Each structure stands twice: as structure tokens, then as C-alpha cells.
XYZ file of C-alpha atoms in Angstrom:
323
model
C -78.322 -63.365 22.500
C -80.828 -64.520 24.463
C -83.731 -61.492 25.729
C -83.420 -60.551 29.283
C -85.945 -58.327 31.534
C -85.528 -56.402 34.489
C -88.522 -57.345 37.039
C -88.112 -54.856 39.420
C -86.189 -51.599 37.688
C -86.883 -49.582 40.891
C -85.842 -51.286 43.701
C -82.539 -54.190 44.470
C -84.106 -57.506 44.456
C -81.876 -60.505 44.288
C -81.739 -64.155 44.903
C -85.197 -65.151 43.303
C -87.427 -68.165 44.492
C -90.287 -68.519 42.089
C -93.384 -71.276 42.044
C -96.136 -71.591 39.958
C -99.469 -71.623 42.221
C -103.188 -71.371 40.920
C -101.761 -69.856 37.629
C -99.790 -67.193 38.186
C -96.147 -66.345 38.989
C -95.023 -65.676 42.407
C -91.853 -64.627 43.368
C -89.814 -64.228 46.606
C -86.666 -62.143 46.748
C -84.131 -61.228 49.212
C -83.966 -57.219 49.499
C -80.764 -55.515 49.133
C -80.085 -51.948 51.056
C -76.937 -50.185 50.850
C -75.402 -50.528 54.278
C -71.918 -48.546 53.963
C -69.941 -51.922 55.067
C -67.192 -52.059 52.627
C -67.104 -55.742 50.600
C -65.668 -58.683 52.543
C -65.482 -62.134 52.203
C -68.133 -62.381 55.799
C -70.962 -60.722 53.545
C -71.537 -57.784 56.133
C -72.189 -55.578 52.981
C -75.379 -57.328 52.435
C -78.022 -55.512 54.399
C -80.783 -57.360 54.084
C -83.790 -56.601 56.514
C -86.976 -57.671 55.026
C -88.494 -59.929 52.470
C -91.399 -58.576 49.509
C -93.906 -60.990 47.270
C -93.939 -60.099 43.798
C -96.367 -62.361 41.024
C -96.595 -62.253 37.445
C -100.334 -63.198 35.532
C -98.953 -63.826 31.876
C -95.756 -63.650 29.896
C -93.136 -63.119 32.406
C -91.090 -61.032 29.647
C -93.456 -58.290 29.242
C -97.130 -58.838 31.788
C -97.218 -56.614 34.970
C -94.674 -57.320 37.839
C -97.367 -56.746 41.134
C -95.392 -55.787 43.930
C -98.036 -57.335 46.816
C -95.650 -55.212 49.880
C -93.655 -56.122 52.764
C -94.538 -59.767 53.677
C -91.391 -60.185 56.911
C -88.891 -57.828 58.179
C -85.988 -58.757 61.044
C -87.961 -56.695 63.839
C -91.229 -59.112 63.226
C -88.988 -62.256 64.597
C -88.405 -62.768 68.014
C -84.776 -64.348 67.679
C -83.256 -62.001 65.052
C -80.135 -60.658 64.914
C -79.153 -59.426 61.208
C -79.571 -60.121 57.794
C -82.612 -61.832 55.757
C -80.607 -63.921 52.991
C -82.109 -65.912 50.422
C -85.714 -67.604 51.104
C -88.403 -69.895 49.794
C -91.805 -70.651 50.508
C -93.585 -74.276 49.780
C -97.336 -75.139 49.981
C -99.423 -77.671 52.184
C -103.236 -77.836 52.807
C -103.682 -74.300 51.899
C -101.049 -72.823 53.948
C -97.947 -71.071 52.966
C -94.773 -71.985 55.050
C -91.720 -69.426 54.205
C -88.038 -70.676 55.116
C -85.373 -67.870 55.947
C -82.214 -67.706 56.957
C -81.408 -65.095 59.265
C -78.443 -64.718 61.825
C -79.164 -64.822 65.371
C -78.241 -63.027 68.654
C -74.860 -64.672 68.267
C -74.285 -63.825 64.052
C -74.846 -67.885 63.505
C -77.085 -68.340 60.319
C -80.517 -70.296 61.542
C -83.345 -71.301 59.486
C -87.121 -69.816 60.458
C -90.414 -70.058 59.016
C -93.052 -68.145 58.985
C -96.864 -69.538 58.220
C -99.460 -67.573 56.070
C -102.804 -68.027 54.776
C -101.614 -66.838 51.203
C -98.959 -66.461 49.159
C -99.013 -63.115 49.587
C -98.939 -62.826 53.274
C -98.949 -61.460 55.920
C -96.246 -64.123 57.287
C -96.283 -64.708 60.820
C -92.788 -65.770 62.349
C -92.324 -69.334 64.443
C -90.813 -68.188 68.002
C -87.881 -70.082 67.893
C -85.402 -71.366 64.634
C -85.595 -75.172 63.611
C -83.592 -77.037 65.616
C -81.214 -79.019 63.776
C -80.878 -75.952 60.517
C -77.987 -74.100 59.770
C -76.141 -72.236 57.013
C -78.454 -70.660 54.394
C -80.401 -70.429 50.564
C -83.126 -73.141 51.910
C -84.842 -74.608 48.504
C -88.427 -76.646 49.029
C -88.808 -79.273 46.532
C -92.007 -81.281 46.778
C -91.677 -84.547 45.326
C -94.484 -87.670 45.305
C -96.034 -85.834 48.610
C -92.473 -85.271 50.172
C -90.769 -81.699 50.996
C -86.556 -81.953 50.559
C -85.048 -78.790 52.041
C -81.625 -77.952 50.514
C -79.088 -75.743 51.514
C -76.033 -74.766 52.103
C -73.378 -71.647 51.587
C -69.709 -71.435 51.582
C -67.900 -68.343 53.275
C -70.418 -66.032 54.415
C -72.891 -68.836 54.425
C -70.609 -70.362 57.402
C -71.134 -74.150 55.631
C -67.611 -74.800 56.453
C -67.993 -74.219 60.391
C -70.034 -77.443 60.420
C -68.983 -81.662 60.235
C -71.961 -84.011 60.453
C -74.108 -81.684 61.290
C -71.970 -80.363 64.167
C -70.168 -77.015 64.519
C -66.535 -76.861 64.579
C -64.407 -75.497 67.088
C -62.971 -73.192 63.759
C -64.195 -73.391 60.180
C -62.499 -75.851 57.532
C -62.783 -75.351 53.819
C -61.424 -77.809 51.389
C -58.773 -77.293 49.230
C -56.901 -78.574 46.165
C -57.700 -82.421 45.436
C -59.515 -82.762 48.809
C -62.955 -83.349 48.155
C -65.460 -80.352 47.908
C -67.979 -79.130 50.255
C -71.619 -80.464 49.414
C -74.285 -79.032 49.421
C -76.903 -80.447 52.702
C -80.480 -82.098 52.269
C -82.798 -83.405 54.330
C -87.117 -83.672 54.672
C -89.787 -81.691 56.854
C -91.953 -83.028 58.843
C -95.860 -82.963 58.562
C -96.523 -80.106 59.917
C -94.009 -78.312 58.035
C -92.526 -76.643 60.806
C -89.436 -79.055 61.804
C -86.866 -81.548 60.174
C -88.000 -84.994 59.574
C -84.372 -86.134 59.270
C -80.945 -85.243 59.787
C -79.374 -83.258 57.065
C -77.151 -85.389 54.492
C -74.658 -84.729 51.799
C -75.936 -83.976 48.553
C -73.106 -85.935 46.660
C -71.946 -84.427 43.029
C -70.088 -86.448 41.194
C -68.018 -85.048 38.122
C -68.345 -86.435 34.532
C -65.342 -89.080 35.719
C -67.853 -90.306 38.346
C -66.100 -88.712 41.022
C -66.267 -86.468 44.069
C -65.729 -83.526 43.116
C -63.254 -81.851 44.604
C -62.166 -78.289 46.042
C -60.388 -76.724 42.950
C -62.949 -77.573 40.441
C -64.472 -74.894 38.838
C -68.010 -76.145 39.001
C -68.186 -76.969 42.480
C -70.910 -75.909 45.019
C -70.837 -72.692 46.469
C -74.046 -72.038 47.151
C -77.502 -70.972 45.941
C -79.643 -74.894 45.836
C -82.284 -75.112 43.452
C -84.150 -78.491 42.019
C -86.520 -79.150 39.161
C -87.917 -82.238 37.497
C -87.666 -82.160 33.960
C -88.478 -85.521 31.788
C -88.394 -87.895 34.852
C -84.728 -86.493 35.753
C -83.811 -84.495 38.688
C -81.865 -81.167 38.129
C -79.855 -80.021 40.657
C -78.708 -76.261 39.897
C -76.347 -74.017 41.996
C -74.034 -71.382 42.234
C -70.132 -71.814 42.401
C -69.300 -68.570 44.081
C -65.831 -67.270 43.309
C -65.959 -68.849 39.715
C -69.333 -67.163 39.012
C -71.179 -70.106 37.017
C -74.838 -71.191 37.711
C -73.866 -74.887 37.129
C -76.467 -77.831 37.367
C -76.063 -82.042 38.046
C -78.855 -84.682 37.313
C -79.546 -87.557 39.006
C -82.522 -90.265 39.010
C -83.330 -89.268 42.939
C -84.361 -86.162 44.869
C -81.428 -87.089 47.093
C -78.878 -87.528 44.881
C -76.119 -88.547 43.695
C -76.304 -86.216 41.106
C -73.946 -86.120 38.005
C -72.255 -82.876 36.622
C -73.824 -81.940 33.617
C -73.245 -78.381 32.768
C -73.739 -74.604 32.911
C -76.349 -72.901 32.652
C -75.719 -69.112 32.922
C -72.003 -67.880 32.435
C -70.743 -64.856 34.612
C -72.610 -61.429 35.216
C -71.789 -58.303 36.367
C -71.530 -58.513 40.037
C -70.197 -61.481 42.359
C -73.098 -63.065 43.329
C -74.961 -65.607 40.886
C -78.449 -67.104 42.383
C -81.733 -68.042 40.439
C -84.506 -70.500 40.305
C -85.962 -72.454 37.279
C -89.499 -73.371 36.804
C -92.069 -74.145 33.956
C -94.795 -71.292 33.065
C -97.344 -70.829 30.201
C -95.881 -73.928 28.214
C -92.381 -73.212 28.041
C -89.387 -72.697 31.050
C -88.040 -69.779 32.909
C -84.494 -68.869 34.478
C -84.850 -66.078 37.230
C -81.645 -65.041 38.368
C -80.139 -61.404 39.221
C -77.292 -59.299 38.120
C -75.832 -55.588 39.350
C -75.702 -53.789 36.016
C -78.547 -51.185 37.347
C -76.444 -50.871 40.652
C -73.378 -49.861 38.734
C -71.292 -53.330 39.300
C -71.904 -53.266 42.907
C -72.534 -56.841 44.316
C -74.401 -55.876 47.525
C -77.405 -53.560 45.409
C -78.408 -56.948 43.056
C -81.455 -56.291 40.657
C -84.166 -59.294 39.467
C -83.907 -60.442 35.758
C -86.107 -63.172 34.062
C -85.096 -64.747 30.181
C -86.375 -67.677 28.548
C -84.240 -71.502 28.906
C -84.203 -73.864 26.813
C -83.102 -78.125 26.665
C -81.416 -79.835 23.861
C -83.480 -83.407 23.003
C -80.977 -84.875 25.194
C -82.215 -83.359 28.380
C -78.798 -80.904 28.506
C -79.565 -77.395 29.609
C -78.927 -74.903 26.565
C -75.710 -72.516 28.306
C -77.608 -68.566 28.681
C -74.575 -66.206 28.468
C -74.737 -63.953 31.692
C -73.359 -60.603 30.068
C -75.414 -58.698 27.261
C -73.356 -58.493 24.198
């Protein structure tokens, strides 16, 4: 069984986004509230209103967990409507840029960012969303002095209300043999504040060397993460209603990527989201479950446990539930 910790016993943190600057841990989760909404597919139980920064100065199973405060809440940004979903924050010149997702006047999912001084804040919002963002879980992978954004969520993550980068007159999800959804990519600009391109497929192919489609298990849902790991790109991501953290490696930051495995098997709760990232010598999986919670999806709590590669590059499978 592989050792587990809870990073935040006191509070429901979920949907972790963790970098490694000046030699310490820092960590950016989504907040859960309890909101009374009963479960739905929309994700209207998720109350999310406001984003902390949490860091870790030595071995994340057992060093401190500094909780630095409140670093954004929805009444802070000009455009808000409802609900703070998964974030992350990249570095340039010194400056912190944090990417949210956050539904506007109208409930449609933009992306915002806010620009700091440090990692720990205080975050001041952009006036307006990014023009040419949508959906949500934005992931900022720097890469030979490049920033990819990916992102991209299924149901309440409205990913199937858009074609080419266009909305649709009424949402269209894949099913069966029809090829699956894919996740989006695409680059900033210098400044860090706008889209250098227009978004693209991420393509994942299955170990056939084909699309993969609708009614495979391992498909995208949601949650985007990347990591470099012996020249190889790893793509990792959640598949939603099958409740893997699955992950695809390609020889590009823009795919195609291959299916290659899973990483963490089903927890308790629906929801599966993490990041991955190298620390003190060795390599971390931050993800959440809702044992603390009682089982209930919407009140999510932070875990951290050690992962591990095989000498073929495969990522060793972490089994989700504590036997």
C-alpha cells in the first residue's frame, strides 16, 4: 500500500496545482464549501468562491503545510458570476500569473488571470476574461521558454458546447465508436496575459494507434496536467465517470500523445484531479479524495503520496482506496 497524507485535515481543498519555485512546495487548490445544491451532472453543488496558497519546505509526507491565506475570491473580479474551479499559476520575470476558470454573468466558464508579485499573493484580477478561453482546469506547462495552456472539461466543464473553438447552438457529446472529446491546447503570449494561438486538439491515441473514442474507459474527462520525465512528455488526466487518473506520452508538448496507463485507480468520491511534479530527489502525486467529508464529492480534501516509474518510463499504478 502505498503511504498517503492529508495536507489540509481542517479545511476541503481539492483539485491541486503544485510547482516547485526557489525550493519549496507551493500549492494552489480550489476551495470547496457546502452549498445545499443537491448533486447534478451541471456541478451546481460545487461552491467554490475563493482560491488559498499553501507551500511545503521539506518532505511533503510529514514537513509543515503553511497555509499563506486567501490569495482571490469571486467578489475581487469584476466579471464574476459563480464558481472558482480548478486553477494554476506559471512564472515569468518575477511575476506570478494565476489562470482561473470562473463562470460569468451568463454561467459560461471563462478563463482569468490574475498577476502577483509572489507566489503567495495578493493576486490582482485582469478586468476582462481572455478572449478566445473557455471551458475549465487550465494547466501551464513551460517548455524551452514556451507556456502551453491546457484545458478542457466534459459536462459541467461545458467542453461539449464548443466545435473549433466556436459555441454550439446546443451541446454535443460523443458517444459509442464516435471519436472522444480531446482535451484543448494552445500558447500565451509574452506578456502572459492573452492567447498566442488558437486552441487545438490535444490528440490521444490508444495503444492500437487510434482515436480514441467515446466509450473507452480511459478517455478524457477532464483535469490536464503535463510533466517531462526522461525527455518524454506525460500527459495525465482525469476520465470522469470511470474515475481513473490515466496518463499518454508523446515526444511533443502538443501531442499526439499515446495511451500508456493509470496512474491512480478510483477513490472515494466522484471527482479525481491531481498534479505530478519532482521534489527533494524523488516525485510526487497530489491529488484529493472525500473520505474526511464522509463520501461527499462536493467537500474534497488534499492528499500527497510518493510515485514511482518502472525503467521503462511506465508510471507505477497508486491504488486510490486505502486497504
Amino acid at each position: 500500500m502505498t503511504q498517503k497524507r492529508y495536507l489540509v485535515p481542517d479545511d476541503f481543498m481539492a483539485d491541486p496545482s503544485v510547482h516547485v519555485w526557489d525550493g519549496k512546495l507551493y500549492i494552489y487548490p480550489s476551495h470547496d464549501w457546502e452549498s445545499g445544491i443537491p448533486e447534478n451532472d451541471n456541478g451546481d453543488h460545487f461552491n467554490m468562491k475563493d482560491y488559498h496558497v499553501f507551500s511545503i519546505d521539506g518532505d511533503p509526507m510529514s514537513a509543515p503545510v503553511t497555509d499563506h491565506g486567501l490569495i482571490l475570491k469571486v467578489e475581487d473580479i469584476p466579471w464574476a458570476g459563480r464558481q472558482l474551479w480548478d486553477c494554476d499559476v506559471a512564472r515569468k520575470d518575477g511575476k506570478y500569473y494565476l489562470y482561473f476558470p470562473l463562470k460569468d454573468q451568463n454561467d459560461i466558464f471563462r478563463m482569468g488571470v490574475a498577476v502577483a508579485d509572489s507566489p503567495t499573493g495578493p493576486f490582482v484580477p485582469q478586468p476582462d476574461p481572455v478572449r478566445g478561453m473557455y471551458s475549465i482546469d487550465y494547466c501551464v506547462f513551460e517548455d524551452a521558454g514556451k507556456h502551453y495552456v491546457y484545458f478542457g472539461g466534459l459536462w459541467g466543464g461545458q467542453l461539449q458546447r464548443y466545435r473549433n473553438n466556436k459555441a454550439l447552438e446546443a451541446a454535443v457529446l460523443p458517444e459509442g465508436d464516435q471519436p472522444a472529446l480531446c482535451p484543448k491546447v494552445t500558447t500565451l503570449a509574452d506578456n502572459m496575459l492573452q492567447i498566442a494561438s488558437e486552441p487545438a486538439d490535444l490528440l490521444i491515441l490508444d495503444k492500437d494507434g487510434n482515436p480514441m473514442k467515446a466509450n473507452d474507459p480511459h478517455r478524457f474527462f477532464e483535469a490536464s496536467w503535463m510533466h517531462k520525465y526522461n525527455g518524454k512528455y506525460y500527459f495525465s488526466y482525469s476520465t470522469g465517470d470511470t474515475h481513473y487518473l490515466c496518463y499518454a506520452v508523446g515526444d511533443s508538448p502538443t501531442g499526439p500523445f499515446t495511451y500508456r496507463g493509470v496512474i491512480l485507480t478510483p477513490v472515494v468520491g466522484w471527482t479525481t484531479h491531481h498534479s505530478i511534479v519532482e521534489y527533494q530527489g524523488r516525485w510526487w502525486l497530489f491529488h484529493h479524495d472525500s473520505v474526511p467529508s464522509g463520501g461527499r464529492t462536493w467537500l474534497r480534501s488534499l492528499k500527497v503520496c510518493p510515485l514511482d516509474y518502472d525503467e521503462d518510463g511506465n508510471i507505477i499504478t497508486i491504488e486510490g482506496l486505502d486497504k
